[in-house]
Short mmCIF file of C-alpha atoms in Angstrom, two decimals:
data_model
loop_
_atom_site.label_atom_id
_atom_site.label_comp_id
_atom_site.label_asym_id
_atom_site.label_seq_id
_atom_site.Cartn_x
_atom_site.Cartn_y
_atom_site.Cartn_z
CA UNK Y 28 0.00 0.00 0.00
CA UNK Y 29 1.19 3.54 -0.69
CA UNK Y 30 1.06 6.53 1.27
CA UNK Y 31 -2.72 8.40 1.18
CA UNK Y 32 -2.41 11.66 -0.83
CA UNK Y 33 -5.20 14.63 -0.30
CA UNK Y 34 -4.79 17.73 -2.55
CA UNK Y 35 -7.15 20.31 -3.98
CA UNK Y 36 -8.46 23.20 -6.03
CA UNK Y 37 -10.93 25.66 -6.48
CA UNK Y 38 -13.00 26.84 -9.65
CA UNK Y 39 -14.85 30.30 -9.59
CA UNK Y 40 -18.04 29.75 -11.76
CA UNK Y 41 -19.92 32.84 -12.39
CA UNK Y 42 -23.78 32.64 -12.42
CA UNK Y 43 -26.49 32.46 -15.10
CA UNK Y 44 -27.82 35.80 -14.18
CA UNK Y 45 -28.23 37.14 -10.50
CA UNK Y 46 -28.72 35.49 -7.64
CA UNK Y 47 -29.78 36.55 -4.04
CA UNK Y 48 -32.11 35.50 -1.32
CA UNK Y 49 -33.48 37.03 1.78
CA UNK Y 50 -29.58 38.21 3.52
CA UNK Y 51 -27.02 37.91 0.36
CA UNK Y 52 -26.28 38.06 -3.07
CA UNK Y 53 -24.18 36.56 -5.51
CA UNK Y 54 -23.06 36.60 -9.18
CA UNK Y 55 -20.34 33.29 -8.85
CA UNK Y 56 -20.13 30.26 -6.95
CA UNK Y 57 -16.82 28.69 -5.85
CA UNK Y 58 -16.62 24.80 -6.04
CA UNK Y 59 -13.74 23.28 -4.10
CA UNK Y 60 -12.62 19.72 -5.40
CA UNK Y 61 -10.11 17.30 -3.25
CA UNK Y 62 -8.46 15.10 -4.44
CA UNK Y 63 -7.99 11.53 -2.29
CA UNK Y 64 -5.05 9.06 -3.60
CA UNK Y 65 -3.77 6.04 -2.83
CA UNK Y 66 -2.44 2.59 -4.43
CA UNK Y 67 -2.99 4.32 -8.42
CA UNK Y 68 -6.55 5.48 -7.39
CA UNK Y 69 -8.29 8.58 -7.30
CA UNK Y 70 -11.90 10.00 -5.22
CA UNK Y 71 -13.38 13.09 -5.13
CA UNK Y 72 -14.87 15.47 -3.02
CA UNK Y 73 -16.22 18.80 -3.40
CA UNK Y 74 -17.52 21.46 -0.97
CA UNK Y 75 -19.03 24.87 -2.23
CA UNK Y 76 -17.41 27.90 -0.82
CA UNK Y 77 -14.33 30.12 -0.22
CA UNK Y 78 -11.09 29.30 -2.54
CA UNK Y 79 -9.71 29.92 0.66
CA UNK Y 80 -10.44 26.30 1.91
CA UNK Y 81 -8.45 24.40 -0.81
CA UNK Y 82 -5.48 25.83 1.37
CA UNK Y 83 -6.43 23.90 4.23
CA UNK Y 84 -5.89 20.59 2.64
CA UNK Y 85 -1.99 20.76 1.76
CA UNK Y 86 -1.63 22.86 5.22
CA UNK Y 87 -3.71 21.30 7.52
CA UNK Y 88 -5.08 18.21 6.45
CA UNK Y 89 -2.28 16.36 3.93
CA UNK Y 90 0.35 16.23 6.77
CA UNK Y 91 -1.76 14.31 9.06
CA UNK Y 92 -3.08 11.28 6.94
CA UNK Y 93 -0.44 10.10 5.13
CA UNK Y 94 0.32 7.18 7.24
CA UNK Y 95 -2.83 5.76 7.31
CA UNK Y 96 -4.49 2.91 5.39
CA UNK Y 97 -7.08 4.79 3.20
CA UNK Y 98 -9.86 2.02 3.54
CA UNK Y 99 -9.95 3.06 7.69
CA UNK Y 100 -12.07 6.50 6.70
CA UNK Y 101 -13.23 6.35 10.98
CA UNK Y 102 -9.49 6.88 11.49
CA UNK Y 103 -8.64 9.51 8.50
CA UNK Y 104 -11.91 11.36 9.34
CA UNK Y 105 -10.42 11.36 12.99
CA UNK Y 106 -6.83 12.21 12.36
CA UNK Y 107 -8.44 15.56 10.29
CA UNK Y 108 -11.30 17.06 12.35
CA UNK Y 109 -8.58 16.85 15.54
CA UNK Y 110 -6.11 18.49 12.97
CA UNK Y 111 -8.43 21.49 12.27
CA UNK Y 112 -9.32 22.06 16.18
CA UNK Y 113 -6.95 25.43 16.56
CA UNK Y 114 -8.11 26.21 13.20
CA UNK Y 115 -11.60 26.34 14.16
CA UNK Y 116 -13.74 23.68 12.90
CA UNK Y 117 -17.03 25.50 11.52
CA UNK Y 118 -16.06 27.80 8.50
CA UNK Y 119 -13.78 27.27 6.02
CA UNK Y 120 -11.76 24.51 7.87
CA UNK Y 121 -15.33 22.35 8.44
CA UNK Y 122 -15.73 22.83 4.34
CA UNK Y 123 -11.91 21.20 3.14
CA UNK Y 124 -12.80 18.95 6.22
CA UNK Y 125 -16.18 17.62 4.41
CA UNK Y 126 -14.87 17.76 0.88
CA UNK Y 127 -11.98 15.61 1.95
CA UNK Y 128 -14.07 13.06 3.85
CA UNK Y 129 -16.15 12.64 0.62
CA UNK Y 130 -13.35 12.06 -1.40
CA UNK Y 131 -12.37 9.44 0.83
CA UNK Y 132 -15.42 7.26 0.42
CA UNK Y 133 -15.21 7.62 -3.05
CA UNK Y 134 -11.82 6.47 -3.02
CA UNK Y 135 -12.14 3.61 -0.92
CA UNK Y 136 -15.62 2.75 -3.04
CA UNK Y 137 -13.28 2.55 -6.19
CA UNK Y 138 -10.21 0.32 -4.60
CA UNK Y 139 -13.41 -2.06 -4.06
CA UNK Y 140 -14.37 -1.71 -7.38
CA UNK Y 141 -17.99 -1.04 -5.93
CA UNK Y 142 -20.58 1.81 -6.36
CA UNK Y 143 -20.16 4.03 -3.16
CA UNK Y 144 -24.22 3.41 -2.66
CA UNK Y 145 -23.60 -0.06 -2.56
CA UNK Y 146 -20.85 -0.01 -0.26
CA UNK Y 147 -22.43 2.39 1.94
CA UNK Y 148 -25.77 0.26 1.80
CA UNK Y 149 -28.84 1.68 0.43
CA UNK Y 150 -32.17 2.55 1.71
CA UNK Y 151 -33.62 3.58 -1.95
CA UNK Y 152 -32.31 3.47 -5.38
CA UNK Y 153 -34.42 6.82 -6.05
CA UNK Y 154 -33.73 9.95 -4.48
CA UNK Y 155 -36.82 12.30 -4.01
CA UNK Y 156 -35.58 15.77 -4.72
CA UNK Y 157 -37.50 19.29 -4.65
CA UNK Y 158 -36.66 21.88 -7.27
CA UNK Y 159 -34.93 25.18 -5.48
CA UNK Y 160 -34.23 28.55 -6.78
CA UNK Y 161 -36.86 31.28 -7.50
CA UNK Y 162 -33.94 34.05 -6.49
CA UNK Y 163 -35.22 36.89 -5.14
CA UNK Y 164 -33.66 38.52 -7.78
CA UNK Y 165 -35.68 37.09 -10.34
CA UNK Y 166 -38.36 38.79 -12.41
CA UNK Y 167 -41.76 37.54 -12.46
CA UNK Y 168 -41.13 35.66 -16.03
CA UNK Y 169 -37.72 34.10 -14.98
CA UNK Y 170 -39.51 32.77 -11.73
CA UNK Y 171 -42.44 31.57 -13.72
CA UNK Y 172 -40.31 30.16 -16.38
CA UNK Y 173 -38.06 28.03 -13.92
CA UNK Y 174 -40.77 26.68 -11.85
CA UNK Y 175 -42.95 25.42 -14.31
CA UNK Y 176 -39.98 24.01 -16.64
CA UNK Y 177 -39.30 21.86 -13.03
CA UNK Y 178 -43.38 20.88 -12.69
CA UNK Y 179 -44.19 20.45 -15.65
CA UNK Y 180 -41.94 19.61 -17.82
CA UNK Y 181 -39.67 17.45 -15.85
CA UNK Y 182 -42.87 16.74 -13.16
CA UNK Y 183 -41.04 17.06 -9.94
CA UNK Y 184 -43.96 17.85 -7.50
CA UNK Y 185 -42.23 19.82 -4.89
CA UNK Y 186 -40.61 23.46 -5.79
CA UNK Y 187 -38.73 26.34 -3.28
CA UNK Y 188 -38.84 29.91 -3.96
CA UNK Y 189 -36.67 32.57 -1.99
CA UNK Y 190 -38.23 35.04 0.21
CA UNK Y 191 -37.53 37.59 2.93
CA UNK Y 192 -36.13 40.11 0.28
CA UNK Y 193 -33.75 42.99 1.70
CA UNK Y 194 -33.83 41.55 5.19
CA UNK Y 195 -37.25 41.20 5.57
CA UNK Y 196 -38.27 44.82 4.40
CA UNK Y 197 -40.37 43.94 1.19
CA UNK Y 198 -43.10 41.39 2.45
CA UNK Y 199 -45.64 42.78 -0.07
CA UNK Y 200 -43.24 41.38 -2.44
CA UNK Y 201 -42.57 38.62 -0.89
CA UNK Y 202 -46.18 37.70 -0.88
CA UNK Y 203 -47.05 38.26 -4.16
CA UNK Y 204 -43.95 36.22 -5.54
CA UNK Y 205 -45.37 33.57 -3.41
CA UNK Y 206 -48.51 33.61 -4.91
CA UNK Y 207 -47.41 33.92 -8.35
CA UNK Y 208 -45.29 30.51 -7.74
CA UNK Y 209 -48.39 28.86 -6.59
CA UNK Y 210 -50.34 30.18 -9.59
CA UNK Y 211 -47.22 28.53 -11.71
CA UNK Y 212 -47.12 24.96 -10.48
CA UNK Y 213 -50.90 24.63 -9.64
CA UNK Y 214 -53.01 23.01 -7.18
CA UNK Y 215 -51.21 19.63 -6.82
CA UNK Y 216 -47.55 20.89 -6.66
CA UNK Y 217 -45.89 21.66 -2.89
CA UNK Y 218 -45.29 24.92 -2.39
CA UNK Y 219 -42.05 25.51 -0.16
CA UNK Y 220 -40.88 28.90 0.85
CA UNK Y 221 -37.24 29.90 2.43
CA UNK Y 222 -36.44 33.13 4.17
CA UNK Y 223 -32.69 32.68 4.83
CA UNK Y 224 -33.31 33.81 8.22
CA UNK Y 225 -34.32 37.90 7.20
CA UNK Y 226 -37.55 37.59 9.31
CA UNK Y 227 -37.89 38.64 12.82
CA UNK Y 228 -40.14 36.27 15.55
CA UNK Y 229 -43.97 37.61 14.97
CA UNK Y 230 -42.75 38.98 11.44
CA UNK Y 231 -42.25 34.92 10.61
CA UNK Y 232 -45.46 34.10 11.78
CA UNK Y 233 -47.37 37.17 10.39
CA UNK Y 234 -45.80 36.33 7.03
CA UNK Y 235 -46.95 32.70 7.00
CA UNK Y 236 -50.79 33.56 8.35
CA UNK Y 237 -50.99 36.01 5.54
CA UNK Y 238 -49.78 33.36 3.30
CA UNK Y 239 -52.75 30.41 4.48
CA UNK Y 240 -54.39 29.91 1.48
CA UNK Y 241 -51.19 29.24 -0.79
CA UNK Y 242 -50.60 25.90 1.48
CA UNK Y 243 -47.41 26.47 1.94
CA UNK Y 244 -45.63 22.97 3.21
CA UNK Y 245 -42.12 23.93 4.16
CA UNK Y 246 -40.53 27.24 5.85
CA UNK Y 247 -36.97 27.51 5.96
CA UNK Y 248 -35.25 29.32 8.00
CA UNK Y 249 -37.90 31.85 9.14
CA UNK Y 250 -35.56 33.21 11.30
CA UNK Y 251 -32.16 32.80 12.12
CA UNK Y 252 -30.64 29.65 12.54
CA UNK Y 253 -28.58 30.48 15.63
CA UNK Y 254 -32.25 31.87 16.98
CA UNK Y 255 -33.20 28.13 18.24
CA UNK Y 256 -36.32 29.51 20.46
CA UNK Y 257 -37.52 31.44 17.66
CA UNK Y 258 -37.16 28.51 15.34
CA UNK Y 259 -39.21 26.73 18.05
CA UNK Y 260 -41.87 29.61 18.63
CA UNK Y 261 -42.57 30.21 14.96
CA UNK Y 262 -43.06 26.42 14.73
CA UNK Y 263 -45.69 25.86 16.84
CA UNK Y 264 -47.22 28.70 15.52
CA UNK Y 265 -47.34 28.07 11.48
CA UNK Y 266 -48.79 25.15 9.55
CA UNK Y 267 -45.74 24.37 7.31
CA UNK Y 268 -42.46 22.14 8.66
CA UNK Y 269 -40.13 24.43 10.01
CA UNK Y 270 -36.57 23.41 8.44
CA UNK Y 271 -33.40 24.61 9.44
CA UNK Y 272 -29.69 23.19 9.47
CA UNK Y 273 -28.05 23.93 6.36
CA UNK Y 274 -24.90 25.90 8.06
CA UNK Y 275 -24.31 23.05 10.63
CA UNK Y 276 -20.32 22.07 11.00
CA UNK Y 277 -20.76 19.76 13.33
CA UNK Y 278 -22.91 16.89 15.51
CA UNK Y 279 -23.75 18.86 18.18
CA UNK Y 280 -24.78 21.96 16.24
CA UNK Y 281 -27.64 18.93 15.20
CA UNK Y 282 -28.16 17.62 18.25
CA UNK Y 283 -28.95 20.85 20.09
CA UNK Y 284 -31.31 21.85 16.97
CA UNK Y 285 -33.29 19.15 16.57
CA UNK Y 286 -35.98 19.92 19.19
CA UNK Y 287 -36.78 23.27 17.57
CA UNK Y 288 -37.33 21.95 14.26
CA UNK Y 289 -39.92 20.04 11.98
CA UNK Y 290 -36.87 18.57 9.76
CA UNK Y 291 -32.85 18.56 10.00
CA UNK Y 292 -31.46 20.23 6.67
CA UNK Y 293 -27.87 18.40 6.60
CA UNK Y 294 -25.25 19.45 3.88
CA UNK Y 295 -22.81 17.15 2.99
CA UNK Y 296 -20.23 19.14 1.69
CA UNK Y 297 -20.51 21.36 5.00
CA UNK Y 298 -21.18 19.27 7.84
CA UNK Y 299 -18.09 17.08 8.16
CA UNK Y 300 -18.89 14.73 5.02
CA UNK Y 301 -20.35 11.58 4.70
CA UNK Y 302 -19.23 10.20 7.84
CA UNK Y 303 -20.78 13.09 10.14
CA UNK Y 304 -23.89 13.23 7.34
CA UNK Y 305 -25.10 9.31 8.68
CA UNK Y 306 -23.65 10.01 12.75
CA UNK Y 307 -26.41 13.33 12.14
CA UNK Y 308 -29.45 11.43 10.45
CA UNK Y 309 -29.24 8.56 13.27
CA UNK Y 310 -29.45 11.63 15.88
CA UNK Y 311 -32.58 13.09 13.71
CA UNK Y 312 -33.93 9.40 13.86
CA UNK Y 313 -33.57 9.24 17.62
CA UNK Y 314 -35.29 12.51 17.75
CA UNK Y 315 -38.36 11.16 15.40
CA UNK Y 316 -37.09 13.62 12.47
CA UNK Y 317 -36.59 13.35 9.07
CA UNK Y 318 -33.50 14.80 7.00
CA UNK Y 319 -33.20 16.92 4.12
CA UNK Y 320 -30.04 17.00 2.41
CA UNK Y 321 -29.02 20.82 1.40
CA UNK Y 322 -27.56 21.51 -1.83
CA UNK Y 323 -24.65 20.09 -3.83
CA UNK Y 324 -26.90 17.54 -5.33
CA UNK Y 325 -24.67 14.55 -6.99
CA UNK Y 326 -22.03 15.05 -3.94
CA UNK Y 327 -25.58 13.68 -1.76
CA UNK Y 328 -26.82 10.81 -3.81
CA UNK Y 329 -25.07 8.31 -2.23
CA UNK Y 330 -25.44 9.22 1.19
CA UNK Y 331 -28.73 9.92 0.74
CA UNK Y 332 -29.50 6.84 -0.73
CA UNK Y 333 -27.75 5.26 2.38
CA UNK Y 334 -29.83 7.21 4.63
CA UNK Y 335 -33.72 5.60 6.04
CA UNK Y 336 -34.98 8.94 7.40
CA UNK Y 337 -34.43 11.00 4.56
CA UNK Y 338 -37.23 13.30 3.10
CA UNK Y 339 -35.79 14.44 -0.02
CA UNK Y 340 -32.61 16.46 -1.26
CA UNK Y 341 -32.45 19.72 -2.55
CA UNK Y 342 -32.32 20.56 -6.48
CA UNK Y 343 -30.24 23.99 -6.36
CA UNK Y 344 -30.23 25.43 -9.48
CA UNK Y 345 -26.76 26.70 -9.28
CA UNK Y 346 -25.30 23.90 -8.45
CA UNK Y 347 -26.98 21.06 -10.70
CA UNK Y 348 -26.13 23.54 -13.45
CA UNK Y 349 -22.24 23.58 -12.27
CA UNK Y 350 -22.32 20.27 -12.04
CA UNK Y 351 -23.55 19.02 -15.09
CA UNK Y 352 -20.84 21.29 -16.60
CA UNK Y 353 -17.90 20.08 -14.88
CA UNK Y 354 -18.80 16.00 -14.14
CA UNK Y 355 -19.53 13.49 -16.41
CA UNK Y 356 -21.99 11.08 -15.54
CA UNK Y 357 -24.45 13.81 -13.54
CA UNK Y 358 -28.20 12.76 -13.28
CA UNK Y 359 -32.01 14.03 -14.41
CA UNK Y 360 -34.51 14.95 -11.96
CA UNK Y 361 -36.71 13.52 -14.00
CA UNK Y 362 -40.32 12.77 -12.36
CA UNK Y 363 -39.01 14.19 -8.79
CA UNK Y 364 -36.48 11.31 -8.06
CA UNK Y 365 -33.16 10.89 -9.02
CA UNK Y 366 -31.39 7.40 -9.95
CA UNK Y 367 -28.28 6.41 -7.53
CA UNK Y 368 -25.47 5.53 -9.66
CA UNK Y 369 -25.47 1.53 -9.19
CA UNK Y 370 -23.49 0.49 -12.56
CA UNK Y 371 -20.02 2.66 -12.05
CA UNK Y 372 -16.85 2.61 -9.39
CA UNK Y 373 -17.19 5.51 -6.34
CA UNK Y 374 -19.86 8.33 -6.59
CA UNK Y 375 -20.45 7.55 -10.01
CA UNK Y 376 -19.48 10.76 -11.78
CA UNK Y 377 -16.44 12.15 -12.80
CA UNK Y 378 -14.29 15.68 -12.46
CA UNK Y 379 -13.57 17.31 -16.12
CA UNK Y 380 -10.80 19.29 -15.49
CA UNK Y 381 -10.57 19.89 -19.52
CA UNK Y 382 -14.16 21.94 -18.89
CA UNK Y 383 -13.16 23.53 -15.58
CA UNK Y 384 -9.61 24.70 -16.28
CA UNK Y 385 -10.60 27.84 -17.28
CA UNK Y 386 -12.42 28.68 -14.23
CA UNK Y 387 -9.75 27.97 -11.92
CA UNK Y 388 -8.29 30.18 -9.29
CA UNK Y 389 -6.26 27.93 -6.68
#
């Protein structure tokens, strides 16, 4: 066996048009890919974020895994998340922390020879998914023309729009955007609305009162995540699941959550990878809640797939369209479920780094 090997870049992508939600906006997204190596083989892992974390893999991480036998991921995963204490685990550190755990299980899934559901064990061979964008910075048309390309053209049945515009100031707006949506996708088509924490307490619940007869099933992030009572108060108070979680680093960030919430967002790419993604879903369980995984769609399938008390995975616009750019092998959304790659090696889909060289910047 030869030594384990972690390295990494970072792409700069810029966006299709504009992009913002309730507390920040954007015109590129920054993908972070590591690299995992051992014995002639190669995994993957990417994280979405600063350039700023592909530094932390030659720095921090590299140095400290080396020695170790690649197929022991508990022991890798350990040897990292102690190396990144001083550093400061949530942030940018948690991010090359996650992205390198995921390359890890890809890499061990392709010594094996195996698909990385299959070694991980799987609990579906379809992932439900839910159609996410509807920007804040959107016109009425672009809105209209995104959700109902997801509803009815490709028929998934469950779509998120962005609200909370300018920190909560423009509720009028946000209002009739959420009205419009409904108008888009019909009757039969959920309805799920997230406010990036821009609302205050009563300003939450006003908001989703107002909003009754749009049956609205799912409010993220009504208020601020690190507001855990409000989270609480706004969900006893509102018909739709409460959802929060997406900006959790860690297991206890989860664990003291959970009993303010309807459903645990988890991201992958974020949370400490696919190791600390199945350690988070088992607390969830324990707690009687389902899991949502956040974002970074093909980087999820395979934990998700591997995961009982999953509700469904979120279909970010940004990110399915940078990575069916810059992977081969990526997958449709076709009829609200997404096939798990059960025919090829690892995650199933593979880094072009012909298509992404010119977006490089570390």
């Amino acid at each position: 066996m030869t030594g384990l090997r972690l390295t990494a870049e970072a792409y700069r992508i810029p966006t299709d048009g504009p992009e913002g939600d309730g507390t920040l906006a954007w015109t590129a997204t920054t993908l972070v890919l590591v690299r995992a190596e051992a014995d002639g083989r190669t995994g993957i892992g990417w994280t979405y974020g600063p350039a700023a974390a592909a530094a932390v893999v030659p720095d921090l991480l590299a140095p400290v895994v080396g020695d170790l036998d690649p197929d022991d991921v508990p022991a890798v995963w350990t040897a990292m998340q102690r190396q990144v204490r001083n550093a400061g685990r949530p942030g940018i550190a948690g991010l090359a922390l996650s992205a390198a755990d995921c390359a890890l299980w890809d890499l061990k899934a392709r010594r094996h020879d195996l698909p990385l559901a299959r070694l991980l064990g799987t609990a579906r061979r379809h992932v439900p998914v839910y159609g996410s964008g509807g920007f804040t910075t959107y016109d009425d048309e672009r809105q209209h023309r995104q959700l109902a390309g997801w509803v009815h053209e490709q028929g998934i049945p469950r779509v998120k729009i962005k609200i909370g515009e300018s920190c909560g100031t423009e509720v009028t707006r946000d209002l009739a955007r959420m009205a419009a949506a409904r108008r888009t996708i019909g009757d039969d088509a959920e309805l799920y609305v997230d406010a990036n924490g821009a609302y205050q307490r009563k300003q939450a619940i006003r908001v989703a009162h107002a909003a009754a007869e749009l049956n609205v099933r799912w409010y993220e992030e009504p208020v601020s995540s690190d507001d855990l009572d409000g989270l609480g108060l706004v969900r006893d108070r509102v018909l739709p699941d409460v959802a929060a979680g997406e900006y959790g680093f860690d297991l206890v960030y989860f664990h003291r959550m959970a009993p303010h919430v309807d459903c645990l967002q988890i991201d992958v790419t974020r949370c400490g990878g696919i190791s600390e993604f199945l350690r988070i879903a088992a607390v969830a369980d324990a707690t009687g809640l389902q899991v949502s995984g956040h974002c970074a769609p093909h980087q999820h399938l395979p934990v998700a797939a591997a995961t009982p008390n999953l509700r469904h995975l979120e279909w970010f616009h940004d990110h399915v369209r940078i990575e069916s750019m810059l992977f081969d092998g990526v997958q449709p959304a076709t009829g609200g479920a997404v096939p798990v790659p059960m025919d090829r090696p690892g995650t199933g889909v593979e880094f072009r780094a012909d298509r992404a060289q010119r977006y490089r910047v570390a």
